[in-house]
mmCIF file of C-alpha atoms in Angstrom:
data_model
loop_
_atom_site.group_PDB
_atom_site.id
_atom_site.type_symbol
_atom_site.label_atom_id
_atom_site.label_comp_id
_atom_site.label_asym_id
_atom_site.label_seq_id
_atom_site.Cartn_x
_atom_site.Cartn_y
_atom_site.Cartn_z
ATOM 1 C CA MET J 1 -23.407 -25.717 -38.559
ATOM 2 C CA ALA J 2 -23.263 -25.895 -42.366
ATOM 3 C CA VAL J 3 -20.733 -23.077 -42.400
ATOM 4 C CA VAL J 4 -18.596 -24.840 -39.759
ATOM 5 C CA TYR J 5 -18.557 -28.122 -41.698
ATOM 6 C CA THR J 6 -17.761 -26.306 -44.931
ATOM 7 C CA MET J 7 -14.854 -24.463 -43.339
ATOM 8 C CA PHE J 8 -13.562 -27.712 -41.772
ATOM 9 C CA TRP J 9 -13.538 -29.641 -45.045
ATOM 10 C CA LEU J 10 -12.166 -26.638 -46.876
ATOM 11 C CA MET J 11 -9.190 -26.600 -44.510
ATOM 12 C CA VAL J 12 -8.637 -30.327 -45.032
ATOM 13 C CA PHE J 13 -8.871 -30.093 -48.816
ATOM 14 C CA SER J 14 -6.668 -27.007 -48.911
ATOM 15 C CA THR J 15 -3.979 -28.778 -46.902
ATOM 16 C CA VAL J 16 -4.063 -31.918 -48.990
ATOM 17 C CA PHE J 17 -4.603 -30.467 -52.447
ATOM 18 C CA GLY J 18 -3.462 -26.875 -52.153
ATOM 19 C CA CYS J 19 -0.008 -27.731 -53.407
ATOM 20 C CA CYS J 20 -1.536 -29.266 -56.519
ATOM 21 C CA VAL J 21 -3.540 -26.144 -57.348
ATOM 22 C CA ALA J 22 -0.544 -23.842 -56.852
ATOM 23 C CA ALA J 23 1.693 -26.079 -58.935
ATOM 24 C CA ALA J 24 -0.784 -26.034 -61.806
ATOM 25 C CA LEU J 25 -0.944 -22.250 -61.993
ATOM 26 C CA PRO J 26 1.538 -19.796 -63.477
ATOM 27 C CA PRO J 27 3.480 -17.895 -60.766
ATOM 28 C CA GLU J 28 1.703 -14.589 -61.521
ATOM 29 C CA GLN J 29 -1.727 -16.219 -60.825
ATOM 30 C CA GLU J 30 -0.907 -17.967 -57.545
ATOM 31 C CA GLN J 31 -2.273 -15.024 -55.521
ATOM 32 C CA LEU J 32 -5.469 -14.800 -57.612
ATOM 33 C CA VAL J 33 -6.986 -18.165 -56.727
ATOM 34 C CA ASP J 34 -10.741 -18.086 -56.142
ATOM 35 C CA GLU J 35 -13.550 -20.584 -56.593
ATOM 36 C CA LYS J 36 -13.845 -19.847 -60.319
ATOM 37 C CA THR J 37 -10.119 -20.489 -60.815
ATOM 38 C CA ILE J 38 -10.355 -23.813 -58.987
ATOM 39 C CA LEU J 39 -13.532 -24.898 -60.795
ATOM 40 C CA ASP J 40 -12.001 -24.043 -64.180
ATOM 41 C CA LEU J 41 -8.874 -26.002 -63.264
ATOM 42 C CA ALA J 42 -10.988 -28.938 -62.084
ATOM 43 C CA GLU J 43 -12.881 -28.921 -65.371
ATOM 44 C CA ARG J 44 -9.659 -28.987 -67.395
ATOM 45 C CA SER J 45 -7.930 -31.629 -65.264
ATOM 46 C CA ASN J 46 -11.041 -33.670 -64.452
ATOM 47 C CA LYS J 47 -10.145 -33.671 -60.751
ATOM 48 C CA THR J 48 -13.193 -34.403 -58.579
ATOM 49 C CA PHE J 49 -11.598 -33.155 -55.366
ATOM 50 C CA LEU J 50 -10.612 -29.842 -56.968
ATOM 51 C CA LYS J 51 -14.209 -29.367 -58.068
ATOM 52 C CA LEU J 52 -15.342 -30.139 -54.507
ATOM 53 C CA ILE J 53 -12.959 -27.503 -53.134
ATOM 54 C CA GLY J 54 -14.220 -24.910 -55.621
ATOM 55 C CA LEU J 55 -17.844 -25.622 -54.783
ATOM 56 C CA ALA J 56 -17.082 -25.492 -51.056
ATOM 57 C CA ILE J 57 -15.471 -22.047 -51.435
ATOM 58 C CA GLN J 58 -18.370 -20.860 -53.582
ATOM 59 C CA ASN J 59 -20.980 -22.048 -51.057
ATOM 60 C CA LEU J 60 -19.050 -20.502 -48.184
ATOM 61 C CA ARG J 61 -18.779 -17.147 -49.961
ATOM 62 C CA CYS J 62 -22.479 -17.197 -50.808
ATOM 63 C CA ASP J 63 -23.408 -18.023 -47.214
ATOM 64 C CA LEU J 64 -21.249 -15.230 -45.816
ATOM 65 C CA ASP J 65 -22.575 -12.768 -48.411
ATOM 66 C CA ARG J 66 -26.235 -13.777 -48.289
ATOM 67 C CA CYS J 67 -27.449 -10.468 -46.853
ATOM 68 C CA SER J 68 -27.533 -6.895 -48.111
ATOM 69 C CA GLN J 69 -25.734 -4.065 -46.328
ATOM 70 C CA TRP J 70 -27.327 -2.825 -43.118
ATOM 71 C CA SER J 71 -29.540 0.234 -43.532
ATOM 72 C CA GLN J 72 -28.779 3.478 -41.747
ATOM 73 C CA TRP J 73 -29.855 3.594 -38.107
ATOM 74 C CA THR J 74 -33.460 4.822 -38.015
ATOM 75 C CA VAL J 75 -34.020 8.333 -36.740
ATOM 76 C CA ASP J 76 -37.636 7.579 -35.802
ATOM 77 C CA ALA J 77 -36.406 5.210 -33.094
ATOM 78 C CA LEU J 78 -34.476 8.007 -31.350
ATOM 79 C CA THR J 79 -36.603 9.211 -28.447
ATOM 80 C CA PRO J 80 -36.083 12.259 -26.235
ATOM 81 C CA GLY J 81 -34.346 11.656 -22.929
ATOM 82 C CA GLN J 82 -31.009 10.389 -21.755
ATOM 83 C CA PHE J 83 -31.286 6.982 -23.402
ATOM 84 C CA GLY J 84 -32.860 5.871 -26.653
ATOM 85 C CA VAL J 85 -33.202 2.889 -28.978
ATOM 86 C CA LYS J 86 -32.031 2.890 -32.578
ATOM 87 C CA THR J 87 -32.754 0.163 -35.138
ATOM 88 C CA ARG J 88 -31.525 -0.918 -38.537
ATOM 89 C CA SER J 89 -32.483 -3.659 -40.992
ATOM 90 C CA ARG J 90 -31.262 -5.683 -43.968
ATOM 91 C CA ASP J 91 -32.558 -8.356 -46.354
ATOM 92 C CA CYS J 92 -31.199 -11.918 -46.400
ATOM 93 C CA TRP J 93 -31.964 -14.314 -49.253
ATOM 94 C CA TYR J 94 -32.560 -18.053 -49.013
ATOM 95 C CA ASP J 95 -31.028 -18.379 -52.482
ATOM 96 C CA SER J 96 -27.869 -16.743 -51.179
ATOM 97 C CA CYS J 97 -25.748 -16.886 -54.347
ATOM 98 C CA ASN J 98 -28.241 -15.288 -56.713
ATOM 99 C CA LYS J 99 -30.046 -13.149 -54.093
ATOM 100 C CA THR J 100 -33.369 -13.819 -55.756
ATOM 101 C CA GLY J 101 -36.667 -15.268 -54.662
ATOM 102 C CA GLN J 102 -37.761 -15.532 -51.056
ATOM 103 C CA LYS J 103 -35.969 -13.339 -48.549
ATOM 104 C CA LEU J 104 -36.105 -12.590 -44.864
ATOM 105 C CA ALA J 105 -35.817 -9.170 -43.209
ATOM 106 C CA GLU J 106 -33.351 -9.048 -40.313
ATOM 107 C CA ASN J 107 -33.546 -6.306 -37.704
ATOM 108 C CA ASP J 108 -30.931 -5.054 -35.264
ATOM 109 C CA SER J 109 -31.350 -2.628 -32.367
ATOM 110 C CA GLU J 110 -29.144 -0.918 -29.812
ATOM 111 C CA ILE J 111 -29.697 1.065 -26.642
ATOM 112 C CA PHE J 112 -27.512 4.142 -26.524
ATOM 113 C CA GLU J 113 -27.004 7.228 -24.395
ATOM 114 C CA ARG J 114 -28.275 10.436 -25.951
ATOM 115 C CA SER J 115 -25.688 13.178 -26.137
ATOM 116 C CA CYS J 116 -25.009 16.314 -28.139
ATOM 117 C CA PRO J 117 -22.952 15.423 -31.272
ATOM 118 C CA GLU J 118 -19.515 16.999 -31.615
ATOM 119 C CA SER J 119 -20.658 19.114 -34.572
ATOM 120 C CA TYR J 120 -23.448 20.662 -32.446
ATOM 121 C CA ASN J 121 -23.350 23.329 -29.759
ATOM 122 C CA ILE J 122 -25.143 23.671 -26.436
ATOM 123 C CA THR J 123 -26.892 27.060 -26.232
ATOM 124 C CA HIS J 124 -27.487 28.994 -23.014
ATOM 125 C CA GLY J 125 -30.963 27.513 -22.924
ATOM 126 C CA LYS J 126 -29.459 24.002 -22.924
ATOM 127 C CA PHE J 127 -30.555 23.333 -26.491
ATOM 128 C CA CYS J 128 -28.287 21.108 -28.619
ATOM 129 C CA VAL J 129 -28.273 22.779 -32.053
ATOM 130 C CA ALA J 130 -26.260 23.067 -35.258
ATOM 131 C CA PHE J 131 -26.628 26.044 -37.585
ATOM 132 C CA ILE J 132 -25.942 25.007 -41.183
ATOM 133 C CA GLN J 133 -25.272 28.174 -43.188
ATOM 134 C CA ASP J 134 -25.204 26.410 -46.564
ATOM 135 C CA LYS J 135 -28.593 26.769 -48.235
ATOM 136 C CA HIS J 136 -30.774 23.681 -48.783
ATOM 137 C CA ASN J 137 -34.364 23.039 -49.796
ATOM 138 C CA HIS J 138 -36.701 21.674 -47.125
ATOM 139 C CA SER J 139 -36.319 17.994 -48.033
ATOM 140 C CA ALA J 140 -32.511 18.197 -48.147
ATOM 141 C CA ALA J 141 -32.507 20.100 -44.854
ATOM 142 C CA LYS J 142 -34.455 17.258 -43.216
ATOM 143 C CA GLN J 143 -31.952 14.685 -44.418
ATOM 144 C CA LEU J 144 -29.027 16.825 -43.306
ATOM 145 C CA CYS J 145 -30.339 17.108 -39.749
ATOM 146 C CA ALA J 146 -31.241 13.405 -39.614
ATOM 147 C CA LYS J 147 -27.643 12.343 -40.336
ATOM 148 C CA ASP J 148 -26.680 13.176 -36.736
ATOM 149 C CA GLY J 149 -29.923 11.910 -35.235
ATOM 150 C CA GLY J 150 -31.437 15.389 -35.224
ATOM 151 C CA GLN J 151 -34.336 17.205 -36.836
ATOM 152 C CA ILE J 152 -35.147 20.613 -38.224
ATOM 153 C CA ILE J 153 -35.809 22.801 -35.186
ATOM 154 C CA ASN J 154 -39.417 22.576 -33.983
ATOM 155 C CA LEU J 155 -40.445 25.891 -32.395
ATOM 156 C CA ASP J 156 -42.886 24.279 -29.981
ATOM 157 C CA THR J 157 -41.889 26.486 -27.022
ATOM 158 C CA LYS J 158 -41.332 30.212 -26.669
ATOM 159 C CA GLU J 159 -37.776 29.497 -25.474
ATOM 160 C CA ARG J 160 -36.989 27.672 -28.716
ATOM 161 C CA TYR J 161 -38.612 30.460 -30.707
ATOM 162 C CA GLU J 162 -36.503 33.154 -28.996
ATOM 163 C CA MET J 163 -33.337 31.073 -29.403
ATOM 164 C CA ALA J 164 -34.024 30.393 -33.112
ATOM 165 C CA LYS J 165 -34.554 34.117 -33.808
ATOM 166 C CA THR J 166 -30.892 34.758 -32.934
ATOM 167 C CA PHE J 167 -29.930 32.630 -35.965
ATOM 168 C CA ALA J 168 -32.439 34.317 -38.296
ATOM 169 C CA VAL J 169 -31.036 37.853 -38.110
ATOM 170 C CA THR J 170 -29.572 38.018 -41.628
ATOM 171 C CA ASN J 171 -31.252 35.025 -43.328
ATOM 172 C CA GLN J 172 -34.490 33.131 -43.171
ATOM 173 C CA ILE J 173 -33.929 29.642 -41.745
ATOM 174 C CA HIS J 174 -35.768 26.341 -42.078
ATOM 175 C CA ILE J 175 -38.033 25.404 -39.181
ATOM 176 C CA GLN J 176 -40.680 22.697 -38.852
ATOM 177 C CA GLY J 177 -44.040 23.386 -40.506
ATOM 178 C CA GLU J 178 -45.448 21.896 -43.712
ATOM 179 C CA ARG J 179 -48.790 22.120 -45.469
ATOM 180 C CA ARG J 180 -50.233 18.680 -46.223
ATOM 181 C CA VAL J 181 -53.264 19.633 -48.332
ATOM 182 C CA SER J 182 -54.055 22.578 -50.573
ATOM 183 C CA GLY J 183 -55.056 25.566 -48.463
ATOM 184 C CA GLY J 184 -54.794 23.487 -45.280
ATOM 185 C CA PRO J 185 -53.033 24.228 -41.991
ATOM 186 C CA PHE J 186 -49.318 23.828 -41.322
ATOM 187 C CA TYR J 187 -48.164 20.862 -39.232
ATOM 188 C CA ASP J 188 -44.866 20.091 -37.545
ATOM 189 C CA ASP J 189 -43.409 16.579 -37.719
ATOM 190 C CA GLU J 190 -45.270 15.525 -34.548
ATOM 191 C CA GLY J 191 -48.625 16.755 -35.842
ATOM 192 C CA GLY J 192 -48.619 20.005 -33.879
ATOM 193 C CA LEU J 193 -50.034 23.249 -35.269
ATOM 194 C CA PRO J 194 -47.404 26.021 -35.243
ATOM 195 C CA LEU J 195 -49.936 28.764 -36.094
ATOM 196 C CA GLU J 196 -51.893 28.048 -32.909
ATOM 197 C CA ARG J 197 -48.982 28.773 -30.564
ATOM 198 C CA PRO J 198 -49.348 32.015 -28.587
ATOM 199 C CA PHE J 199 -45.976 33.385 -29.683
ATOM 200 C CA PHE J 200 -46.623 32.763 -33.419
ATOM 201 C CA LYS J 201 -46.280 35.935 -35.480
ATOM 202 C CA TRP J 202 -46.414 36.329 -39.258
ATOM 203 C CA GLY J 203 -43.752 38.488 -40.876
ATOM 204 C CA SER J 204 -44.634 41.515 -43.000
ATOM 205 C CA SER J 205 -47.087 40.801 -45.881
ATOM 206 C CA GLN J 206 -47.439 37.174 -44.831
ATOM 207 C CA PRO J 207 -48.770 34.643 -45.672
ATOM 208 C CA ASN J 208 -48.471 35.190 -49.411
ATOM 209 C CA ASP J 209 -48.169 31.752 -51.038
ATOM 210 C CA GLY J 210 -51.866 31.160 -51.662
ATOM 211 C CA SER J 211 -53.276 27.629 -51.534
ATOM 212 C CA SER J 212 -50.255 25.716 -52.861
ATOM 213 C CA VAL J 213 -49.601 22.349 -51.192
ATOM 214 C CA SER J 214 -45.793 22.404 -51.339
ATOM 215 C CA VAL J 215 -45.368 25.214 -48.840
ATOM 216 C CA VAL J 216 -43.279 25.221 -45.659
ATOM 217 C CA LEU J 217 -42.628 27.632 -42.821
ATOM 218 C CA VAL J 218 -39.353 29.503 -42.443
ATOM 219 C CA LEU J 219 -38.309 31.935 -39.742
ATOM 220 C CA GLY J 220 -37.042 35.425 -40.493
ATOM 221 C CA ARG J 221 -36.039 38.438 -38.462
ATOM 222 C CA ALA J 222 -39.610 39.767 -38.369
ATOM 223 C CA GLY J 223 -41.366 36.449 -37.706
ATOM 224 C CA TYR J 224 -42.742 33.513 -39.680
ATOM 225 C CA TYR J 225 -42.903 33.329 -43.484
ATOM 226 C CA ASP J 226 -44.351 30.789 -45.886
ATOM 227 C CA ALA J 227 -42.161 29.626 -48.747
ATOM 228 C CA PRO J 228 -42.122 26.976 -51.485
ATOM 229 C CA ALA J 229 -40.659 23.676 -50.288
ATOM 230 C CA ARG J 230 -37.970 24.036 -52.958
ATOM 231 C CA HIS J 231 -36.869 27.366 -51.425
ATOM 232 C CA ALA J 232 -33.238 27.058 -50.276
ATOM 233 C CA THR J 233 -32.234 28.640 -46.957
ATOM 234 C CA PRO J 234 -29.856 27.878 -44.081
ATOM 235 C CA VAL J 235 -31.169 25.382 -41.540
ATOM 236 C CA LEU J 236 -31.148 25.101 -37.763
ATOM 237 C CA CYS J 237 -30.957 21.467 -36.607
ATOM 238 C CA GLU J 238 -31.627 20.237 -33.087
ATOM 239 C CA VAL J 239 -30.894 16.999 -31.220
ATOM 240 C CA ARG J 240 -33.181 16.787 -28.229
ATOM 241 C CA ILE J 241 -31.344 15.529 -25.172
#
């Protein structure tokens, strides 16, 4: 309601006193009127109503601009299946002009139909994938896939493994599998253990990266390889539909 009242009185004041403000400004500044211009003019002319107009504009702008930009839609909220829920958030301040002090988190959500993005392709096995030939490290590859609501391919079925091998003929490619502790097992993003799958096969002379923590799995022509997380390779992204 405060915004409505402010806008109402602002319209009244603008109608009554707008001519006075325009007349007091040089022609080249008539299109540059904002609350600071009006407040400065009110200070120089000692006009109470002009000051009230300036403060009204300032309060209205602060109220309309009291929140930060919305965050990106969360990928974690995208669930497999035909429909999913995505969410986003932003911060809104009680002290709206200065955006300091106490603030409130606002959340927004939408239900949407899952589909294969235009930049992806449907394979013969009905997998929705995008092969990014530019080389990225593992962290950058994750972010790249997430932009379209996807993820680095998780070879949790033999069908996905066989399909992914067709993209790993000339280059190793990023797949899911990260070591969380020194010398520990590899996990995919859902907590699964890639090495325990019956179709898992190490490539020649693998594994060879010792007990380092920052090690990920990549897929090559001959099977699985371990590599430093900073290692840059092409990436195969998937959106599960």
